[in-house]
Structures are given as structure tokens and as C-alpha cells.
Short mmCIF file of C-alpha atoms in Angstrom, two decimals:
data_model
loop_
_atom_site.label_atom_id
_atom_site.label_comp_id
_atom_site.label_asym_id
_atom_site.label_seq_id
_atom_site.Cartn_x
_atom_site.Cartn_y
_atom_site.Cartn_z
CA MET A 758 105.86 114.57 117.30
CA SER A 759 107.75 114.04 120.54
CA ILE A 760 108.70 110.38 120.31
CA ARG A 761 111.83 108.91 121.83
CA THR A 762 113.83 106.81 119.38
CA LEU A 763 115.94 103.69 119.36
CA ASP A 764 119.06 105.86 119.36
CA ASP A 765 117.89 107.45 122.62
CA LEU A 766 117.54 104.00 124.16
CA LEU A 767 120.92 102.84 122.86
CA ALA A 768 122.56 105.97 124.26
CA GLU A 769 121.26 105.04 127.72
CA GLY A 770 122.81 101.58 127.37
CA VAL A 771 120.98 98.28 126.83
CA SER A 772 123.73 95.75 127.53
CA GLY A 773 122.28 93.01 129.71
CA ARG A 774 118.80 94.57 129.61
CA ARG A 775 115.74 92.82 128.19
CA VAL A 776 114.23 94.78 125.31
CA LEU A 777 110.78 93.79 124.10
CA VAL A 778 110.42 94.55 120.38
CA ARG A 779 107.03 94.59 118.68
CA ALA A 780 107.81 93.67 115.08
CA ASP A 781 105.54 93.11 112.09
CA LEU A 782 106.49 89.63 110.92
CA ASN A 783 103.12 89.01 109.28
CA VAL A 784 104.62 87.42 106.17
CA PRO A 785 102.73 85.47 103.49
CA LEU A 786 103.07 81.69 103.68
CA ASP A 787 102.55 79.10 100.96
CA LYS A 788 99.30 77.28 101.79
CA GLN A 789 100.67 73.91 100.70
CA THR A 790 104.20 73.96 102.11
CA GLY A 791 104.01 76.61 104.83
CA ALA A 792 107.13 78.23 103.36
CA ILE A 793 107.59 82.01 103.51
CA THR A 794 106.90 83.47 100.06
CA ASP A 795 108.01 87.07 100.79
CA ASP A 796 110.39 87.92 103.64
CA GLY A 797 110.27 91.69 103.10
CA ARG A 798 108.75 92.41 106.50
CA ILE A 799 111.39 90.31 108.26
CA ARG A 800 114.16 92.20 106.48
CA ALA A 801 112.56 95.52 107.39
CA VAL A 802 113.08 94.99 111.14
CA LEU A 803 116.72 93.89 110.85
CA PRO A 804 118.27 97.36 111.37
CA THR A 805 116.54 97.69 114.75
CA LEU A 806 117.23 94.12 115.87
CA GLY A 807 120.82 94.25 114.65
CA ALA A 808 121.52 97.44 116.61
CA LEU A 809 120.10 95.94 119.81
CA VAL A 810 122.05 92.70 119.38
CA GLU A 811 125.27 94.59 118.74
CA ALA A 812 124.65 96.66 121.88
CA GLY A 813 124.32 93.51 123.99
CA ALA A 814 120.59 93.57 124.71
CA LYS A 815 118.54 90.49 125.43
CA VAL A 816 116.06 90.91 122.61
CA VAL A 817 112.52 89.53 122.93
CA VAL A 818 110.60 89.85 119.65
CA CYS A 819 106.81 89.54 119.41
CA SER A 820 104.50 89.70 116.41
CA HIS A 821 101.24 88.48 114.95
CA LEU A 822 100.77 86.42 111.80
CA GLY A 823 97.47 86.10 109.98
CA ARG A 824 94.13 86.14 111.75
CA PRO A 825 93.84 83.23 114.17
CA LYS A 826 90.81 83.38 116.45
CA GLY A 827 92.49 84.01 119.80
CA ALA A 828 93.73 80.43 120.18
CA PRO A 829 96.69 78.40 118.87
CA ASP A 830 96.39 77.44 115.21
CA PRO A 831 99.37 75.58 113.64
CA GLN A 832 98.89 77.17 110.20
CA PHE A 833 99.67 80.59 111.72
CA SER A 834 102.70 79.59 113.79
CA LEU A 835 105.71 81.92 113.75
CA GLY A 836 108.02 78.89 113.78
CA PRO A 837 109.07 79.31 110.12
CA VAL A 838 109.66 83.02 110.74
CA ALA A 839 112.03 82.25 113.62
CA GLY A 840 114.12 80.12 111.29
CA ARG A 841 114.28 82.78 108.56
CA LEU A 842 114.98 85.55 111.07
CA GLY A 843 117.89 83.54 112.43
CA GLU A 844 119.30 83.09 108.92
CA LEU A 845 119.13 86.82 108.25
CA LEU A 846 120.63 87.76 111.63
CA GLY A 847 123.36 85.15 111.28
CA ALA A 848 122.60 83.63 114.69
CA PRO A 849 119.96 81.25 116.07
CA VAL A 850 116.68 82.77 117.23
CA HIS A 851 115.26 81.05 120.30
CA PHE A 852 111.61 80.27 119.64
CA ALA A 853 108.99 80.15 122.39
CA THR A 854 106.08 77.86 121.53
CA ASP A 855 103.58 80.03 123.40
CA THR A 856 103.06 83.76 123.94
CA VAL A 857 103.29 84.28 127.71
CA GLY A 858 103.27 80.72 129.09
CA ASP A 859 105.95 78.37 130.40
CA SER A 860 107.86 78.19 127.12
CA ALA A 861 107.95 81.98 126.78
CA ARG A 862 109.08 82.48 130.39
CA SER A 863 111.87 79.89 130.18
CA THR A 864 113.01 81.07 126.74
CA VAL A 865 113.29 84.70 127.87
CA ALA A 866 114.95 83.71 131.15
CA GLY A 867 117.57 81.73 129.24
CA LEU A 868 118.70 84.57 126.97
CA ALA A 869 122.30 85.71 127.14
CA ASP A 870 123.42 89.22 126.21
CA GLY A 871 123.11 89.77 122.45
CA GLN A 872 120.71 86.86 121.92
CA VAL A 873 117.24 86.98 120.34
CA ALA A 874 114.02 85.19 121.23
CA LEU A 875 110.77 85.16 119.28
CA LEU A 876 107.46 84.56 121.04
CA GLU A 877 104.70 82.56 119.35
CA ASN A 878 101.94 84.41 117.47
CA LEU A 879 100.44 87.09 119.72
CA ARG A 880 96.98 86.48 118.29
CA PHE A 881 97.02 82.96 119.75
CA ASN A 882 96.01 84.83 122.91
CA ALA A 883 92.56 86.46 122.91
CA GLY A 884 93.89 89.31 125.06
CA GLU A 885 95.92 90.72 122.16
CA THR A 886 92.96 91.92 120.10
CA SER A 887 90.27 92.09 122.80
CA LYS A 888 87.94 95.10 122.87
CA ASP A 889 87.71 94.59 126.66
CA GLU A 890 90.35 96.85 128.21
CA ALA A 891 90.76 94.68 131.30
CA GLU A 892 91.39 91.53 129.24
CA ARG A 893 93.75 93.38 126.92
CA GLY A 894 95.50 94.99 129.88
CA ALA A 895 96.02 91.66 131.63
CA PHE A 896 97.75 90.28 128.53
CA ALA A 897 99.81 93.48 128.25
CA ASP A 898 100.95 93.00 131.87
CA GLN A 899 102.24 89.53 131.00
CA LEU A 900 104.02 90.74 127.86
CA ALA A 901 105.56 93.74 129.64
CA ALA A 902 107.05 91.38 132.23
CA PHE A 903 109.45 90.17 129.51
CA GLY A 904 111.07 93.59 129.00
CA ASP A 905 112.90 96.36 130.77
CA ALA A 906 112.18 98.59 127.76
CA TYR A 907 109.88 98.46 124.73
CA VAL A 908 110.56 99.21 121.07
CA ASP A 909 107.75 99.48 118.53
CA ASP A 910 109.05 98.65 115.06
CA ALA A 911 105.75 97.30 113.69
CA PHE A 912 104.44 100.10 111.53
CA GLY A 913 102.03 97.71 109.85
CA ALA A 914 100.21 97.33 113.18
CA VAL A 915 100.24 100.88 114.60
CA HIS A 916 96.66 101.50 113.44
CA ARG A 917 95.45 98.68 115.73
CA LYS A 918 94.47 99.22 119.37
CA HIS A 919 96.00 95.91 120.41
CA ALA A 920 97.72 94.96 123.65
CA SER A 921 101.24 94.69 122.21
CA VAL A 922 100.87 97.97 120.28
CA TYR A 923 98.82 100.23 122.53
CA ASP A 924 98.87 98.89 126.12
CA VAL A 925 102.43 97.61 126.58
CA PRO A 926 104.05 101.04 125.95
CA ALA A 927 102.10 102.40 128.93
CA ARG A 928 103.84 99.82 131.11
CA LEU A 929 107.46 100.19 129.99
CA PRO A 930 109.93 102.90 128.89
CA HIS A 931 109.17 103.04 125.17
CA VAL A 932 110.75 104.19 121.92
CA ALA A 933 110.13 104.02 118.19
CA GLY A 934 112.28 101.61 116.21
CA ARG A 935 114.11 102.61 113.05
CA LEU A 936 111.41 101.30 110.71
CA VAL A 937 108.55 103.11 112.47
CA LEU A 938 110.58 106.33 112.59
CA ARG A 939 111.35 106.12 108.86
CA GLU A 940 107.72 105.40 107.96
CA VAL A 941 106.44 108.39 109.93
CA GLU A 942 109.10 110.69 108.46
CA VAL A 943 108.22 109.64 104.90
CA LEU A 944 104.45 109.81 105.27
CA SER A 945 104.64 113.18 107.01
CA LYS A 946 106.25 114.49 103.80
CA LEU A 947 103.10 113.50 101.93
CA THR A 948 100.74 115.08 104.45
CA GLY A 949 102.83 118.23 104.85
CA SER A 950 103.89 120.14 101.77
CA PRO A 951 104.74 117.58 99.07
CA GLU A 952 106.69 118.81 96.06
CA ARG A 953 104.32 119.23 93.12
CA PRO A 954 102.92 117.89 90.93
CA TYR A 955 101.73 115.31 93.49
CA VAL A 956 100.29 112.22 91.78
CA VAL A 957 98.59 109.35 93.62
CA VAL A 958 97.93 105.91 92.10
CA LEU A 959 95.26 103.80 93.79
CA GLY A 960 94.36 100.22 92.91
CA GLY A 961 93.10 97.15 94.69
CA SER A 962 89.68 95.60 94.66
CA LYS A 963 87.22 97.79 96.56
CA VAL A 964 86.32 101.46 96.49
CA SER A 965 84.92 101.10 100.01
CA ASP A 966 88.40 100.20 101.31
CA LYS A 967 89.89 103.36 99.80
CA LEU A 968 86.98 105.82 100.09
CA ALA A 969 88.32 107.62 103.17
CA VAL A 970 91.75 108.13 101.67
CA ILE A 971 90.27 109.31 98.35
CA GLU A 972 88.19 111.87 100.27
CA ALA A 973 91.28 113.01 102.19
CA LEU A 974 93.56 113.17 99.14
CA LEU A 975 91.29 114.81 96.56
CA PRO A 976 91.83 118.36 97.86
CA THR A 977 95.61 117.92 98.07
CA VAL A 978 96.68 115.92 94.98
CA ASP A 979 97.19 117.14 91.42
CA ARG A 980 96.19 113.86 89.76
CA LEU A 981 94.55 110.70 91.12
CA LEU A 982 94.96 107.62 88.90
CA ILE A 983 92.56 104.76 89.62
CA GLY A 984 93.04 101.17 88.47
CA GLY A 985 92.52 97.68 89.87
CA GLY A 986 89.14 96.15 90.56
CA MET A 987 87.91 99.39 92.12
CA CYS A 988 87.98 101.18 88.76
CA PHE A 989 84.90 99.28 87.55
CA THR A 990 82.65 100.91 90.12
CA PHE A 991 83.87 104.29 88.85
CA LEU A 992 83.31 103.22 85.24
CA LYS A 993 79.78 102.09 86.15
CA ALA A 994 79.25 105.54 87.69
CA GLN A 995 79.98 106.96 84.23
CA GLY A 996 77.19 104.83 82.82
CA LEU A 997 79.44 102.19 81.23
CA GLU A 998 78.81 98.43 81.00
CA VAL A 999 81.35 96.53 83.16
CA GLY A 1000 80.26 92.96 82.44
CA THR A 1001 80.89 90.57 85.31
CA SER A 1002 83.79 92.65 86.65
CA LEU A 1003 84.08 93.35 90.37
CA LEU A 1004 81.42 95.93 91.21
CA GLU A 1005 80.25 97.55 94.45
CA LYS A 1006 76.72 98.55 93.47
CA ASP A 1007 76.16 100.48 96.70
CA MET A 1008 79.20 102.67 95.92
CA VAL A 1009 78.22 103.72 92.39
CA GLU A 1010 76.48 106.93 93.48
CA THR A 1011 79.42 107.76 95.78
CA CYS A 1012 81.83 107.36 92.87
CA ARG A 1013 79.61 109.56 90.70
CA ASN A 1014 79.77 112.29 93.34
CA LEU A 1015 83.54 111.94 93.65
CA LEU A 1016 83.98 112.32 89.90
CA GLU A 1017 81.81 115.43 89.88
CA ARG A 1018 83.80 116.99 92.73
CA ALA A 1019 87.21 115.97 91.40
CA ASP A 1020 87.34 118.76 88.81
CA GLY A 1021 89.15 116.51 86.34
CA LYS A 1022 91.81 115.31 88.79
CA ILE A 1023 90.70 111.66 88.61
CA LEU A 1024 92.03 109.60 85.68
CA LEU A 1025 90.29 106.31 84.91
CA PRO A 1026 91.30 103.51 82.53
CA VAL A 1027 90.48 103.88 78.85
CA ASP A 1028 91.10 100.21 78.08
CA VAL A 1029 91.13 97.01 80.14
CA VAL A 1030 92.10 93.36 79.81
CA VAL A 1031 88.95 91.23 79.98
CA ALA A 1032 88.74 87.48 80.45
CA ASP A 1033 86.18 84.69 80.28
CA ALA A 1034 86.91 83.63 83.87
CA PHE A 1035 88.98 84.45 86.92
CA ALA A 1036 91.73 81.97 86.07
CA PRO A 1037 95.38 82.20 84.97
CA ASP A 1038 94.70 80.37 81.71
CA ALA A 1039 91.40 82.07 80.85
CA ALA A 1040 90.93 83.37 77.31
CA HIS A 1041 91.48 87.15 77.39
CA ASP A 1042 91.99 90.22 75.25
CA THR A 1043 92.07 94.01 75.52
CA VAL A 1044 88.98 96.16 74.91
CA ARG A 1045 88.02 99.81 75.28
CA VAL A 1046 86.17 100.59 78.51
CA ASP A 1047 83.04 101.42 76.50
CA GLY A 1048 83.14 97.98 74.92
CA ILE A 1049 83.33 95.51 77.82
CA PRO A 1050 81.23 92.46 76.89
CA SER A 1051 78.42 91.66 79.34
CA HIS A 1052 79.72 88.11 79.94
CA ARG A 1053 83.39 88.97 80.61
CA LEU A 1054 85.27 90.45 83.55
CA GLY A 1055 88.13 92.94 83.68
CA LEU A 1056 91.31 91.71 85.36
CA ASP A 1057 93.89 94.36 84.45
CA ILE A 1058 94.26 97.81 82.95
CA GLY A 1059 95.18 97.90 79.28
CA PRO A 1060 98.33 99.18 77.49
CA GLU A 1061 96.75 102.49 76.42
CA THR A 1062 95.83 103.18 80.06
CA VAL A 1063 99.36 102.29 81.18
CA ALA A 1064 100.73 104.79 78.66
CA GLY A 1065 98.35 107.51 79.82
CA PHE A 1066 99.04 106.90 83.49
CA ALA A 1067 102.79 106.79 82.78
CA ALA A 1068 102.57 110.19 81.06
CA ALA A 1069 100.94 111.68 84.17
CA LEU A 1070 103.55 110.05 86.41
CA SER A 1071 106.42 111.38 84.26
CA GLN A 1072 105.40 114.92 85.23
CA ALA A 1073 105.23 114.19 88.96
CA LYS A 1074 107.64 115.30 91.68
CA THR A 1075 105.90 113.31 94.42
CA ILE A 1076 104.17 109.93 93.93
CA PHE A 1077 102.19 107.70 96.28
CA TRP A 1078 101.09 104.29 95.02
CA ASN A 1079 98.80 101.89 96.88
CA GLY A 1080 97.15 98.88 95.27
CA PRO A 1081 97.88 96.76 92.18
CA MET A 1082 96.38 97.62 88.79
CA GLY A 1083 95.21 94.08 88.13
CA VAL A 1084 95.50 90.47 89.26
CA PHE A 1085 99.29 90.60 89.14
CA GLU A 1086 99.62 87.12 90.70
CA MET A 1087 98.51 85.73 87.31
CA ALA A 1088 101.07 86.41 84.57
CA ALA A 1089 98.40 87.18 81.97
CA PHE A 1090 97.10 90.06 84.11
CA ALA A 1091 100.34 91.48 85.54
CA ALA A 1092 101.35 93.87 82.75
CA GLY A 1093 99.36 96.82 84.09
CA THR A 1094 100.91 96.66 87.56
CA ARG A 1095 104.38 96.15 86.10
CA GLY A 1096 103.93 99.05 83.68
CA ILE A 1097 102.84 101.47 86.40
CA ALA A 1098 105.61 100.34 88.75
CA GLU A 1099 108.22 100.83 86.02
CA ALA A 1100 106.80 104.26 85.17
CA ILE A 1101 107.13 105.26 88.82
CA THR A 1102 110.78 104.19 88.91
CA LYS A 1103 111.51 106.28 85.79
CA ALA A 1104 109.88 109.45 87.12
CA ASP A 1105 112.08 112.17 88.56
CA ALA A 1106 110.05 112.10 91.76
CA PHE A 1107 110.06 111.12 95.42
CA SER A 1108 108.03 107.90 95.32
CA VAL A 1109 106.33 106.00 98.13
CA VAL A 1110 104.86 102.52 97.69
CA GLY A 1111 102.09 102.18 100.25
CA GLY A 1112 102.66 98.70 101.56
CA GLY A 1113 100.41 95.65 101.34
CA ASP A 1114 99.82 94.16 97.90
CA SER A 1115 101.75 96.98 96.19
CA ALA A 1116 104.94 96.11 98.07
CA ALA A 1117 104.36 92.42 97.41
CA ALA A 1118 103.90 93.17 93.70
CA VAL A 1119 107.22 95.03 93.52
CA ARG A 1120 109.01 91.98 94.87
CA ALA A 1121 106.93 89.36 93.02
CA LEU A 1122 107.59 91.10 89.69
CA GLY A 1123 111.33 91.19 90.39
CA LEU A 1124 111.59 94.99 90.35
CA ASP A 1125 114.48 96.81 91.97
CA GLU A 1126 113.25 97.98 95.37
CA SER A 1127 115.95 100.64 95.55
CA SER A 1128 114.36 102.36 92.52
CA PHE A 1129 111.57 103.60 94.77
CA GLY A 1130 112.00 106.32 97.37
CA HIS A 1131 110.34 104.25 100.08
CA ILE A 1132 108.40 100.99 100.25
CA SER A 1133 106.09 101.01 103.25
CA THR A 1134 105.49 97.89 105.33
CA GLY A 1135 102.00 99.00 106.37
CA GLY A 1136 99.22 99.19 103.80
CA GLY A 1137 96.34 99.93 106.15
CA ALA A 1138 98.49 101.99 108.50
CA SER A 1139 99.88 104.17 105.72
CA LEU A 1140 96.39 104.84 104.33
CA GLU A 1141 95.03 105.78 107.75
CA TYR A 1142 98.01 108.08 108.32
CA LEU A 1143 97.25 109.86 105.03
CA GLU A 1144 93.59 110.10 106.05
CA GLY A 1145 94.74 112.08 109.09
CA LYS A 1146 93.55 109.51 111.61
CA THR A 1147 95.15 109.13 115.04
CA LEU A 1148 97.04 105.84 115.01
CA PRO A 1149 96.88 104.14 118.43
CA GLY A 1150 100.43 102.79 118.25
CA ILE A 1151 101.91 106.19 117.41
CA ALA A 1152 99.80 107.89 120.09
CA ALA A 1153 101.08 105.36 122.64
CA LEU A 1154 104.69 106.20 121.76
CA GLU A 1155 104.01 109.94 122.11
CA ASN A 1156 102.62 109.53 125.63
#
């Protein structure tokens, strides 16, 4: 790829210049208190922001949070993020209470060299996600007016054809931030010539969400380990009873075909933790996959499966993991995800955690992030990259 980088921009000099940074500050918030429950994505953009601040730029940060419907919605305000970002940077972050309105204009105009502003949630403006190019372009014009240069450091959004990701780079000198550059370098290792054995672990709830990446990976991986809610559709494809577990009936035949084509590469659970209800205090126990009661649902992989998956991982030289093995948010159903994560850290392999819930699980379970080769900030983006898709945000930086 021929993408200019943050170092190229810094070499040209940014002191006194306004630099618009598209970050991915889409952090989870506690529904009751509004407090940030995982600041991993904020921390991930600090190397880029810190370098710009140190170089004397006037830094204007923009991001989305959640899925508001193109209008202001207090529950999705980036206000709490501005406070946390300021704590991590060690200096106040000036917060604009709108995206491109009076507050944004005055906040940006008031920046001194080395100061940082954060605009309100981009998705409060319908132009950000609009399918209409004119509407999206008009919003991009307004955003671009806040910068003399543009830095994309939002890997978690590069698979979206949104104004701040795709259209703004066409209007300003543009470079990739340190996070985006690192993500692309790591994922290109997986799509190039990964050291073998190459083992992929996929979890999460739906086969349909991961079908494209399974199709893309099957010819290239040595083993594909499948857990999480999606495993029950595969087990059903083998003719097994799955009780009231999560099941995509319309994907059963697809899973059957995948298993036939996989030539033994796909490993499925041999035991699962089943419960009476989807609740943290539900009665539960471990059963073989050929003995799931019709009235119970599976919420985690069992210890024998963890051991089998761990044995496969111990042989690996390259590992990609995307998706939890169970409902890790509930302590009773977190052992499978913890066991697989710990097995990955013990393997003598280059390991990549593919963002989203997997990255959240690593932090929620208190695991040492430095034990993994790389923890991606973009679940959907990393999967689409591995599928071989053109990512609009990356394409915009190449132009």
C-alpha cells in the first residue's frame, strides 16, 4: 500500500496547524450511570494524539459513539469521553457540544498550539452515515473546514463509507495514524504468508456474522476452532439436539456444507455448559454435546473442549481469535473464554485478538494485554480485512 503516515506529516511540521483526527472513541458506557466501562479504544489513540500535541498542532478529534439516529441523543454524548481523554493526555480537552455548529466552530477557533478539542458525536448529524453522496459530501465539507490536514486513526470504522472516514480525506492532505498503520501491518501478516501452523478461533453468537470470514479462511488455515453461540448451528448440522440454545435454522445446511468441505480442519466443542435460563444465577452444569437436554440452553464451552482447543493452540505459530466462547459477562459462563485466552497467551505464537467482544473480554477478565501479540480495536473491520474486502477508509487514504 502507498499510504502516507503520521511521521510523514510530522516531518513536514504541524506546529500551529489544525489537524483533524478521526478517532474511534466508541467505548461502552454503563446504562445506569453513563460511566465508561472500558477505555481501551481511548488509550489506543493516545500515541497519535500525543505526538501531534508534542509537535504543537491544534488537534481536532472527531468520533462516533453508539448508533444514534442522525440527531442529538444525550445517552450517546461524547462528553464523558472528553473527560477521560483529558485525564489520559494530562491536559484538558475542549469539548464542542455539536458536530459542525456554533460550539464546534468557536471551540476549534479558540485552540492554542498543542491543545485538543473533541467534537460531539458525528452520528448526531445525518450526513455522517448518509447513503446520499451529496448529503454526506456536504457534511464532509463542514468537517474538513476544521483542519489543514487529516489523520485517520479509527481502524474500527475504516470499513464504513461514512463522511468522516471516506469523504473528508478527499478534501484534505491525509495520512494514516499510528493505530491504523499498526492494524494494517498486523493483519497483512495474516493474509500474506503466516507462519504455520495457523490456527483461528471464532466465537460470538451468529454464524451469519462470520460466514464470509469462515469461507475466506478455510483454504488458508490449518485448524479452525468454533465456540460461542454460533457452535450450536454447527452441532445441529451434525444432527445433534441443541435444546433451546441459540440456533440459526436457515444456516444449518450452510454449516453442513462447510463441515464437509473443511476436510477435518474445523474443531467443534465436545462438551458445553448448559443452563435453565439466560441468567447469571441460573442452575447450570456441563454435558456432552450429544446429551444437551431439550429444555436447556448452552452458554459456554465445557472444560474438555477448552483442553482440546488449548492442545491445538499449543502447536500454533500464528493465532487469530475473534469472538468469546460463551457469555463471559456472567461469571458462571466465563471459564471457556478465559481458558482459551490463557491458552493463547501460553502458545509460542504470534497472536492477534480481533477486536470487539474478544478485546473487551481480555480486559474484563483481567488478563495481561501484553501477553498477546496484538489486540485489534476493530472487530468488523478486522474480519472484513481478512475476507479480502476493500475497506473504504483504507482506500481513501491510498488515494
